[in-house]
XYZ file of C-alpha atoms in Angstrom:
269
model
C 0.000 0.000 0.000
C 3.207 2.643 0.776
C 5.750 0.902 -1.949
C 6.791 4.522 -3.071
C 8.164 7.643 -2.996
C 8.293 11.026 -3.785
C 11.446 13.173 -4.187
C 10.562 16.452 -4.009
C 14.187 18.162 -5.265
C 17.491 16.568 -4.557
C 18.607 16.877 -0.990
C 14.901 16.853 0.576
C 14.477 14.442 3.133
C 12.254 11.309 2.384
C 9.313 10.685 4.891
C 7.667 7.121 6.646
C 4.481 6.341 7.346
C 2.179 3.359 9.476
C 0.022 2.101 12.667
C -3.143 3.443 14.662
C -2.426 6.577 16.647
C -4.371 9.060 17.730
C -2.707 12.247 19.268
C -1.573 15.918 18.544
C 1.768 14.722 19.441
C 3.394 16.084 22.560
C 7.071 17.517 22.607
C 9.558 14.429 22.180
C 12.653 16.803 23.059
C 13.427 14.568 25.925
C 13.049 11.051 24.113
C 16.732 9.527 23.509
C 18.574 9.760 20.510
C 17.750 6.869 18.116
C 20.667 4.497 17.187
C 22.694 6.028 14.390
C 21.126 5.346 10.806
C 19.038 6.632 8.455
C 15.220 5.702 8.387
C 12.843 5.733 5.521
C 9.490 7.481 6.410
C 6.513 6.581 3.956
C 3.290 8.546 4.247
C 0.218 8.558 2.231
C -1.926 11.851 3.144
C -5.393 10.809 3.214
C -8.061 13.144 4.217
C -9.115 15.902 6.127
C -12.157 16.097 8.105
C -14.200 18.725 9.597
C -11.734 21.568 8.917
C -11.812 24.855 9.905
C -13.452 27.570 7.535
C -11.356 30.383 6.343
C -12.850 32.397 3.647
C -16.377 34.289 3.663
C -18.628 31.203 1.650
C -17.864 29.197 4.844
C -15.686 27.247 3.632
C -11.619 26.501 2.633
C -9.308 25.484 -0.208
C -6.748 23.450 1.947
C -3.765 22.062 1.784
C -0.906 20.698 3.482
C 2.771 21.130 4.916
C 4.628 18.296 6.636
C 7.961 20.061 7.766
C 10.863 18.207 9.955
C 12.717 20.705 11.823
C 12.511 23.572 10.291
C 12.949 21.918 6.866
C 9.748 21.392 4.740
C 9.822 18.451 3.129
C 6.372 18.117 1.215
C 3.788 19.703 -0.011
C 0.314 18.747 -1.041
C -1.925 19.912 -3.568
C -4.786 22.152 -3.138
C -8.330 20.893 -2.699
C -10.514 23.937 -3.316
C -13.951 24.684 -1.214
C -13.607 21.907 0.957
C -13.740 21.038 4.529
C -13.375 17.496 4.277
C -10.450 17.348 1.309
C -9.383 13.809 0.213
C -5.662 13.553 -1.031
C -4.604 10.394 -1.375
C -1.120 11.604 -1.957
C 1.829 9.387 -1.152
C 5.408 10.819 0.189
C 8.814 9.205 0.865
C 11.229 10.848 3.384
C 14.612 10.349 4.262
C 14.846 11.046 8.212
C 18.542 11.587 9.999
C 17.110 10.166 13.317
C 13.873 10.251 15.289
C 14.195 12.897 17.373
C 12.424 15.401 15.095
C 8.884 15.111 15.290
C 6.905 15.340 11.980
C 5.404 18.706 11.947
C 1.723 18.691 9.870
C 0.313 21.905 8.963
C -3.005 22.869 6.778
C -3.245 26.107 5.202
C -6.116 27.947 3.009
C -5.346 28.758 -0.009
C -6.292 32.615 -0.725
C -5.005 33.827 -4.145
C -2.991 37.027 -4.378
C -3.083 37.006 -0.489
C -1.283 35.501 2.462
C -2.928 31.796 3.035
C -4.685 31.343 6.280
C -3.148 28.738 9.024
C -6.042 26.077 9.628
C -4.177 24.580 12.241
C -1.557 22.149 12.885
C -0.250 18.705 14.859
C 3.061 16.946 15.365
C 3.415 12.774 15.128
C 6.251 11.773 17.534
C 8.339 9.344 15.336
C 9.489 7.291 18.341
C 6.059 6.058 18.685
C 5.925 4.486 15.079
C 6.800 0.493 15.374
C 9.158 -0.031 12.980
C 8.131 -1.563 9.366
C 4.330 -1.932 9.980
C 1.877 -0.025 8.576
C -0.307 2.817 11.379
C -3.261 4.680 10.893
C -2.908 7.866 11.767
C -5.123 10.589 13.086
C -3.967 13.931 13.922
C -5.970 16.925 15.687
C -5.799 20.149 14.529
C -4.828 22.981 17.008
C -3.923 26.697 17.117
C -1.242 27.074 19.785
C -2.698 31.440 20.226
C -6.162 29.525 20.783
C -6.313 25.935 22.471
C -9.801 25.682 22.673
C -10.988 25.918 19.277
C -12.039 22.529 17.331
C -9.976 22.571 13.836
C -10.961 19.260 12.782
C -8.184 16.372 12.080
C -6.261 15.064 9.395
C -6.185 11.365 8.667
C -2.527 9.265 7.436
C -1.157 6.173 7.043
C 2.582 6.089 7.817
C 5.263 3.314 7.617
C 8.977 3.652 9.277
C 11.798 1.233 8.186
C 15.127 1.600 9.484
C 18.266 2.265 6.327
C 21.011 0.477 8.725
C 24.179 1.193 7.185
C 23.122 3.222 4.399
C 24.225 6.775 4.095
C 21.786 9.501 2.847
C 23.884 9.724 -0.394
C 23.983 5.733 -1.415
C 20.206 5.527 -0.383
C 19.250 8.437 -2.967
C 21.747 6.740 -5.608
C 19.238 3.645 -5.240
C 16.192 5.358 -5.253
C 17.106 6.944 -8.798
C 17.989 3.716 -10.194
C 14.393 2.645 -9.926
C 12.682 0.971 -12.878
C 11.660 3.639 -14.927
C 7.516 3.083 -14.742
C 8.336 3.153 -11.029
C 9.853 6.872 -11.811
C 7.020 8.060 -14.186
C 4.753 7.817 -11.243
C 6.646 8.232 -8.336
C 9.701 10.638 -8.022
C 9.889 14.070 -8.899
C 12.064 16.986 -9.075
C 9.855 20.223 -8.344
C 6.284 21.539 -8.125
C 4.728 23.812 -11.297
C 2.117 25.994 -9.687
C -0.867 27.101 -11.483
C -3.225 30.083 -11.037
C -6.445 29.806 -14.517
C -7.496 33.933 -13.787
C -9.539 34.486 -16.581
C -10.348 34.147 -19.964
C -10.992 37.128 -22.468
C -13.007 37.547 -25.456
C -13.307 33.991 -26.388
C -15.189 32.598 -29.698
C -18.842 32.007 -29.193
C -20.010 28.881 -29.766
C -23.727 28.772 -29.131
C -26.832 29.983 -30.842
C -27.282 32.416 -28.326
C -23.957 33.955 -29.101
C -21.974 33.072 -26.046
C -20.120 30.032 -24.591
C -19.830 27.864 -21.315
C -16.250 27.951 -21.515
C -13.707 25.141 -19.365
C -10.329 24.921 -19.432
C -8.318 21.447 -19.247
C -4.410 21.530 -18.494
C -2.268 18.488 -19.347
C 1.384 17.900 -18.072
C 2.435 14.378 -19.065
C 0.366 11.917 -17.328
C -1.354 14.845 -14.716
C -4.423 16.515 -15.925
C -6.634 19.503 -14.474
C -9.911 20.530 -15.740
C -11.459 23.616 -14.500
C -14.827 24.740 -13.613
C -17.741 25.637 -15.728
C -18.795 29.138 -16.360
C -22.166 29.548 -18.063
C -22.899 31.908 -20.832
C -20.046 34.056 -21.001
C -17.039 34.888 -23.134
C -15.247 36.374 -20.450
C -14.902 34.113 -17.997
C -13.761 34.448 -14.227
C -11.680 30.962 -12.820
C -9.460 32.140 -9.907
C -8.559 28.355 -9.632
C -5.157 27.182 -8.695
C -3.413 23.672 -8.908
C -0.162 22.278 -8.781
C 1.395 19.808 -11.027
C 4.679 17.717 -10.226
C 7.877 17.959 -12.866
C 9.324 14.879 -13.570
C 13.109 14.333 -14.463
C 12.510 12.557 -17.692
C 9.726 14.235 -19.170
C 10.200 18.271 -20.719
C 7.685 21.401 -19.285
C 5.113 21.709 -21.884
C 1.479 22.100 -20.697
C -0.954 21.405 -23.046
C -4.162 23.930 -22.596
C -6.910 23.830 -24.437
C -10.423 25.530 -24.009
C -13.563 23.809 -24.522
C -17.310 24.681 -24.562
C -20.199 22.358 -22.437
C -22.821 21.406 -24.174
C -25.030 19.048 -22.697
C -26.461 15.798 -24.511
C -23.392 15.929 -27.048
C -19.887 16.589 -27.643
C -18.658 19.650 -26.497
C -17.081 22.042 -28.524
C -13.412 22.633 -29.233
C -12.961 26.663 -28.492
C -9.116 26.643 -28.692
């Protein structure tokens, strides 16, 4: 269920996921250090549930941070107007020892503004058993105010020790990875999208307007957007993310479509 990994940019950390635990996460400063040896950290960010809402509709476009340290180390994408978001994104970390906790904090998405903090939770790596799968859920909190409910965010994690393996020999292995293995799991940086607006576009129904969309295609990823009815000037505001793979170039195909319903729609550009 966790057999890969993401690598966000040479010299980010990998990440390791697994078992049923149910906490915040409380300060594991104190916890002895872990024998030497790197450990492989496999997560697979699941869901959210119940999250706070940030903009003025009463509701969010979340995402995700999971830093170590103060070192972030992945990402997710954005799920937008939604206070119960499902991922299902998969991460691989690298992790030094276990005496960093996993930080895990959601944001709101607001374009052309600061994002919003929707709260946040730590998972104590000591706690993981080693090489077995955990269920994880995590409650939300905002250290300036305790009290308020946030909602949680669900994972499954898996830790397995790298004894005798150096950060350097076990990134040399994980690029020598059968290449289907690479087309769907390791990549080198994050292209971030913002779809404004559209201007002037052809009409393509009888009553002289459109109900443009807009699809976005980057290798295997693909993003359509939303509808907007009878206009040639459409408003989006929609942002997504897509992942850059080492092998494949940066072109995006775009193309822009009309909805018609009960038959194909039409091909605008």
């Amino acid at each position: 269920m966790l057999d890969s990994c993401k690598l966000k940019s040479a010299g980010n950390l990998p990440l390791i996921c697994s078992k049923k635990i149910h906490t915040v996460g409380t300060s594991n400063a104190d916890v002895p250090l872990a024998d030497p040896g790197m450990y492989q950290l496999d997560i697979t960010l699941k869901r959210g549930q119940s999250l706070a809402a940030r903009d003025r509709g009463g509701t969010s476009d979340p995402y995700v941070k999971f830093k170590i340290g103060r070192k972030e180390v992945f990402r997710s994408k954005i799920i937008h107007k939604n206070l119960n978001p499902v991922w299902e994104e998969k991460a691989c970390i690298l992790v030094d020892h276990l005496r960093e906790p996993l930080y895990i904090k959601v944001f709101d998405y607001d374009f052309g503004l600061q994002d919003d903090f929707m709260g946040s939770a730590f998972l104590d790596l000591t706690q993981l058993e080693l090489n077995r799968p955990t269920d994880v859920t995590l409650t939300l909190k905002d250290p300036h105010y305790p009290d308020h409910d946030l909602g949680i965010i669900l994972l499954s994690v898996v830790l397995t020790p790298k004894e005798g393996e150096s950060r350097d020999v076990f990134q040399s292995q994980s690029l020598r990875l059968s290449d289907q293995h690479r087309k769907s799991h390791l990549w080198r940086g994050i292209v971030s999208i913002t779809l404004i607006e559209g201007r002037d576009l052809k009409a393509m129904d009888s009553n002289g307007l459109s109900d443009p969309y807009v699809k976005f295609r980057l290798g295997h990823q693909k993003y359509k957007s939303k509808i907007m009815p009878k206009t040639l000037n459409p408003q989006w505001r929609e942002q997504f993310d897509f992942h850059l793979y080492e092998e494949r170039g940066g072109i995006i195909d775009i193309t822009a479509w009309d909805k018609d319903a009960g038959k194909r729609d039409d091909f605008i550009g």
